[in-house]
Coordinates of C-alpha atoms and ligand atoms in Angstrom, one line a residue:
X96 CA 96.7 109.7 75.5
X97 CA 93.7 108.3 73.7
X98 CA 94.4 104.5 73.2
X99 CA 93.0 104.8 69.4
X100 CA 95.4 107.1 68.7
X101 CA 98.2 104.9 70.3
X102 CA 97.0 102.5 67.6
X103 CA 97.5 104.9 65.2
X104 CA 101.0 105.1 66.5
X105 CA 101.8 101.8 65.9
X106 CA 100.5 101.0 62.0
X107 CA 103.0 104.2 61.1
X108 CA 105.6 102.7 63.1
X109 CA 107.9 99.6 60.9
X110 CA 110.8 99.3 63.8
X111 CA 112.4 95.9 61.4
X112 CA 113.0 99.0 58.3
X113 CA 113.6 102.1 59.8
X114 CA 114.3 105.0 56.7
X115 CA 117.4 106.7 57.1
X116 CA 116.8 109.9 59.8
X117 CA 116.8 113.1 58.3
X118 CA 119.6 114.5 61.2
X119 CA 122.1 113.0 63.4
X120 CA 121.1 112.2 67.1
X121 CA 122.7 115.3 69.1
X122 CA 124.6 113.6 71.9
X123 CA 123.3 114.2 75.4
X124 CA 125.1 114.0 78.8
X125 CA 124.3 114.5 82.5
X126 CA 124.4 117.5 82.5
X127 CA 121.8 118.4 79.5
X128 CA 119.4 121.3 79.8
X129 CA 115.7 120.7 78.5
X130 CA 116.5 122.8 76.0
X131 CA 119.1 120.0 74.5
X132 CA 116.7 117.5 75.7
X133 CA 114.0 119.0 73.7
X134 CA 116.5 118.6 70.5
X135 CA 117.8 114.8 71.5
X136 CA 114.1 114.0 71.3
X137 CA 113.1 115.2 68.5
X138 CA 115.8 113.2 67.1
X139 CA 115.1 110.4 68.8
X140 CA 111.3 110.1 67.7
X141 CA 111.9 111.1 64.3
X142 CA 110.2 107.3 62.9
X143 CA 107.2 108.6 65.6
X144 CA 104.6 110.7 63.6
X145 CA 103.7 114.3 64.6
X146 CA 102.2 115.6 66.7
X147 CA 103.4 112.7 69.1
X148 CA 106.9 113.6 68.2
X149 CA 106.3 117.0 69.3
X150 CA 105.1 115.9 72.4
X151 CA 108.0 113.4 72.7
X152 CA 110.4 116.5 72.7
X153 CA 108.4 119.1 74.3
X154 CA 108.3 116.2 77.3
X155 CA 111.4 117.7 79.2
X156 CA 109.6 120.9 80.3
X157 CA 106.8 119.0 81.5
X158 CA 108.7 116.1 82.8
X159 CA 111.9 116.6 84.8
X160 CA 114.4 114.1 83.0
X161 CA 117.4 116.1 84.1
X162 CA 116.5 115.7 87.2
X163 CA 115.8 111.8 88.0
X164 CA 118.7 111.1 85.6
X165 CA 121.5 112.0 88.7
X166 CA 119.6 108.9 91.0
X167 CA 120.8 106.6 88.0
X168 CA 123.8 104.9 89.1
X169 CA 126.4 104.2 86.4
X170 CA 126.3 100.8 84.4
X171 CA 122.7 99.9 86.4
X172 CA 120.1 97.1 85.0
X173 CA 116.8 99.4 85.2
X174 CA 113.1 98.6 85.0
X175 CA 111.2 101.5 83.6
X176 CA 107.7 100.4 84.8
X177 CA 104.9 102.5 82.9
X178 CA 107.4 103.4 80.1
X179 CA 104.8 104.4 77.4
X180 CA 107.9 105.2 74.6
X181 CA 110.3 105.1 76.6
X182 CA 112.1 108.0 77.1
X183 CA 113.7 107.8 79.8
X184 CA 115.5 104.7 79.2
X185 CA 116.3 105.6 75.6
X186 CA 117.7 108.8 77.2
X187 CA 119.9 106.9 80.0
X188 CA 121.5 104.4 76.7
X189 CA 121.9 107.2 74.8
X190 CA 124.5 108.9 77.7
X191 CA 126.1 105.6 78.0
X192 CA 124.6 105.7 81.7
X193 CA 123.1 102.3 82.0
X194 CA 124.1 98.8 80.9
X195 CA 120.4 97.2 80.4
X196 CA 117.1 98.7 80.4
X197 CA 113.7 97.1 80.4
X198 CA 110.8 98.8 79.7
X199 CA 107.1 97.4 80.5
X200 CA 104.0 99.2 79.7
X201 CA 100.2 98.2 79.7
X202 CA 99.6 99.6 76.2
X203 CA 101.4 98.4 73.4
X204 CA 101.6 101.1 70.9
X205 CA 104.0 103.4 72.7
X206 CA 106.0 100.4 72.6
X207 CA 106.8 101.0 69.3
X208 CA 108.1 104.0 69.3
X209 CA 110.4 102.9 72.3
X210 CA 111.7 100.7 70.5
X211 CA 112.4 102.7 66.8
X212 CA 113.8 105.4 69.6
X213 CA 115.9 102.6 71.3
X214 CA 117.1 101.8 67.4
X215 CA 117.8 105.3 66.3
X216 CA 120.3 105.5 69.4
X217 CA 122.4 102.7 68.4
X218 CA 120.8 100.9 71.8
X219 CA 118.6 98.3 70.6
X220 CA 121.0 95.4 71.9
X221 CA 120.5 96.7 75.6
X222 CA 116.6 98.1 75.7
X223 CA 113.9 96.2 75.6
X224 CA 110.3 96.8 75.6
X225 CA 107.7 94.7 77.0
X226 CA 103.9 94.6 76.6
X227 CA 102.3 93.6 79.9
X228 CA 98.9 93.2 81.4
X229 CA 99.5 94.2 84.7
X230 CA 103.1 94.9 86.6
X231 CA 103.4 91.6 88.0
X232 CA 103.6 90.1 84.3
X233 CA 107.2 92.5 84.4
X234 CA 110.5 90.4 84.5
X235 CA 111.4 89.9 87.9
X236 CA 115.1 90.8 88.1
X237 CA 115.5 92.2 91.0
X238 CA 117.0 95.6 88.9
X239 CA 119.4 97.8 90.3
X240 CA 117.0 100.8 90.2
X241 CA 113.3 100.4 89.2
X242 CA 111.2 104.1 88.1
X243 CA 108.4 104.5 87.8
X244 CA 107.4 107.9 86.5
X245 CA 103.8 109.4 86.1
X246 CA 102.2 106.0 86.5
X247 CA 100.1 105.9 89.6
X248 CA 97.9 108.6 89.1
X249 CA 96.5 106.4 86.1
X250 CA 96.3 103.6 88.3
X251 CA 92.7 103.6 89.9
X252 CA 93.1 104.1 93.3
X253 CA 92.2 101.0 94.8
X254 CA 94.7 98.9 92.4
X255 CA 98.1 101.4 93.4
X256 CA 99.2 99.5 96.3
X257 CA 99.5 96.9 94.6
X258 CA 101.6 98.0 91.3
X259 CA 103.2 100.0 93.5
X260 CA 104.2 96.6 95.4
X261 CA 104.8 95.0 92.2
X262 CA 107.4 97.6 91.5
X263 CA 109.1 97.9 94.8
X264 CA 109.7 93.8 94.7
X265 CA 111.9 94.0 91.7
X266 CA 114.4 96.4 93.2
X267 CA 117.7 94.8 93.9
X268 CA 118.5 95.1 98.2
X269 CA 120.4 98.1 98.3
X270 CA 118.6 99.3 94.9
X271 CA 117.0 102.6 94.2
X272 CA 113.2 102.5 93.3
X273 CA 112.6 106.4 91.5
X274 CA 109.5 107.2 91.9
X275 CA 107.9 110.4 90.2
X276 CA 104.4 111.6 89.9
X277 CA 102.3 114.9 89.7
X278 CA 101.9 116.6 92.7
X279 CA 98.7 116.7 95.0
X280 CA 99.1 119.9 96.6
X281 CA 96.0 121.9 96.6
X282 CA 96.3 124.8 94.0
X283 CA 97.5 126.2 90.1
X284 CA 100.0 123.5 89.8
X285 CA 97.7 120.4 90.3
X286 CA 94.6 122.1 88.2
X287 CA 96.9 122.3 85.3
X288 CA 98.0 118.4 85.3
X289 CA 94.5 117.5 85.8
X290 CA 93.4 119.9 82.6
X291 CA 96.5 118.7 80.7
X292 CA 95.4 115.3 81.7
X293 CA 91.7 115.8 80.5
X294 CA 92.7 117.4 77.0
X295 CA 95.2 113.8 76.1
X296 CA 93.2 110.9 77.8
X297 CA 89.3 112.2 78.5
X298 CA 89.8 111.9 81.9
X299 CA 90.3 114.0 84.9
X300 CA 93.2 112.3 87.3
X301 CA 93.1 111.9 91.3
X302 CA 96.8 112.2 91.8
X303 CA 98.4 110.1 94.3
X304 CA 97.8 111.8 98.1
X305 CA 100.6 112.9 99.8
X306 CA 102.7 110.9 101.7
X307 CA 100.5 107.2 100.5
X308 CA 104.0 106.0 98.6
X309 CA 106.0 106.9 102.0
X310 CA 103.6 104.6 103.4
X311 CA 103.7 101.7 100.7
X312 CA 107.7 101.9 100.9
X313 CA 107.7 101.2 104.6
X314 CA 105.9 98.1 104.1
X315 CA 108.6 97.3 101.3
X316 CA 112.1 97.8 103.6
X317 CA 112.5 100.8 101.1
X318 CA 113.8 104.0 102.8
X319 CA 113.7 107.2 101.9
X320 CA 116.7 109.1 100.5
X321 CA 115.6 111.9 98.7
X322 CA 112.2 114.1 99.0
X323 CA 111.8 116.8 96.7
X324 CA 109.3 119.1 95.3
X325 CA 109.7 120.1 91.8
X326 CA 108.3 122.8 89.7
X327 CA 107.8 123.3 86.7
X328 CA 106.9 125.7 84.1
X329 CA 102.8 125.2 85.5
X330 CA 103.0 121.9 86.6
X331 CA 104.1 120.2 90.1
X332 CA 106.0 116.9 90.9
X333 CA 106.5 115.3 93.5
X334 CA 110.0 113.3 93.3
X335 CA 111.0 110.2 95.8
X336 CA 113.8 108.3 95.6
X337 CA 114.0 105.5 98.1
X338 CA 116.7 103.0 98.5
X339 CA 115.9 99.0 99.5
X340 CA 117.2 97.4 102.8
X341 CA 119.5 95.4 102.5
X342 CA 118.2 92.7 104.9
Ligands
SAM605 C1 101.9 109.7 81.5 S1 102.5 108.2 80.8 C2 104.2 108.2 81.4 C3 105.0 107.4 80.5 C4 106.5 107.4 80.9 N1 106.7 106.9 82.2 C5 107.1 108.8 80.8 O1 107.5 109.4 81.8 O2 107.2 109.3 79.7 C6 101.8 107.0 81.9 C7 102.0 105.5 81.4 O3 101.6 104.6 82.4 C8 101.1 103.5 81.8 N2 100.3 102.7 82.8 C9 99.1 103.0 83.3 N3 98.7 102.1 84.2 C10 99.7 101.2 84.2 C11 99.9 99.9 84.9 N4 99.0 99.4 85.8 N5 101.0 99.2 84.7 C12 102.0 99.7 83.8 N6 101.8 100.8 83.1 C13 100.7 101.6 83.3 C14 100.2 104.1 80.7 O4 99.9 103.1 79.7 C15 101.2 105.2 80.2 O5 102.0 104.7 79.2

């Protein structure tokens, strides 16, 4: 997303005075399609201004919530790192799922629709949303699961090792670190993140090569426990959920 119109995000955005929402907040479980997450959303990001509340809702399709939600583990302490507005962790307190969430991003604009979001689903007293300047600014924890979702491949290459390392130190021994990213597979499904990509920041992406965050885990005690390949609609992901030794 272009960072002046981030900044535009945040003059429209008054989180201390929030107007009354036009609709109540459908509720949302485990078990919610995109379709319900599309409506929860738009709910959700109704003190965001349009079109970024359109994006906000449309997200789901792009973005397989429904699917990293199940790797959440009931009542956990989570660090979102790369949260931009933080839906994902206004999702997980909205389904009751989580018992803190902190969300740290390297621009601040998003922030602040995070945190009208986090308001507008009753949650503000367990979300929190932190400007940072790099990863390793992030609270330390350790966190019960740490995600990190469509972050690296904004990351220039030579730096991801490191915020990758900056993320896998705050997972908890015997923690889950959720990792989730575009896929690099050769083809349709890679073209059409990298033009999506182009059309919202100006720049065209080199997505993370395959199997670089096995690698990086290894040299973190974090083992793999769930590989999957996820399409969806034109789009590719590549989802990794790795658990931390613990010893
Ligand atoms: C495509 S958005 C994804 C936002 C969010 N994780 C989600 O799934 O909706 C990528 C986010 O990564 C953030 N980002 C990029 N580099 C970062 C870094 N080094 N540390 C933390 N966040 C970063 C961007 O500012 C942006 O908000």
């Amino acid at each position: 997303m272009h960072s002046n119109i981030k900044r535009k995000i945040g003059r429209h955005l008054h989180t201390e005075m929030l107007a009354p929402a036009s609709a109540s907040i459908p509720s949302v479980d485990s078990a919610a399609t995109p379709a319900q997450l599309r409506r929860f959303f738009y709910a959700a990001y109704c003190d965001t201004p349009a079109p970024f509340r359109w994006l906000s809702a449309i997200r789901p399709y792009v973005c397989p919530y429904d699917k990293l939600v199940p790797f959440i583990r009931d009542d956990a302490e989570v660090l979102d790192v790369g949260c931009g507005a933080g839906s994902l962790l206004t999702l997980l307190a909205a389904m009751k799922k989580i018992r803190r969430g902190v969300g740290c991003d390297v621009m601040a604009p998003p922030l602040e629709s995070a945190r009208a979001a986090a308001q507008r689903v009753g949650a503000q007293g367990i979300l929190t949303f932190e400007h940072v300047r790099s990863v390793a600014e992030a609270p330390e924890g350790p966190f019960d699961v740490v995600a990190m979702v469509d972050v690296l491949h904004h990351v220039p290459p030579g730096s991801r090792s490191d915020v990758f390392a900056a993320a896998a130190q705050r997972v908890k021994p015997g923690g889950i670190f959720l990792y989730k990213d575009m896929t690099a597979r050769p083809g349709g499904r890679r073209l059409a993140h990298n033009i999506d990509d182009y059309i919202f920041t100006r720049e065209w992406v080199e997505q993370v090569p395959e199997g670089a965050v096995e690698t990086w885990a290894g040299d973190h005690r974090l083992a793999l426990v769930h590989g999957e390949f996820i399409p969806r609609l034109i789009y590719g992901h590549e989802l990794r959920v790795f658990q931390r030794l613990e010893h």
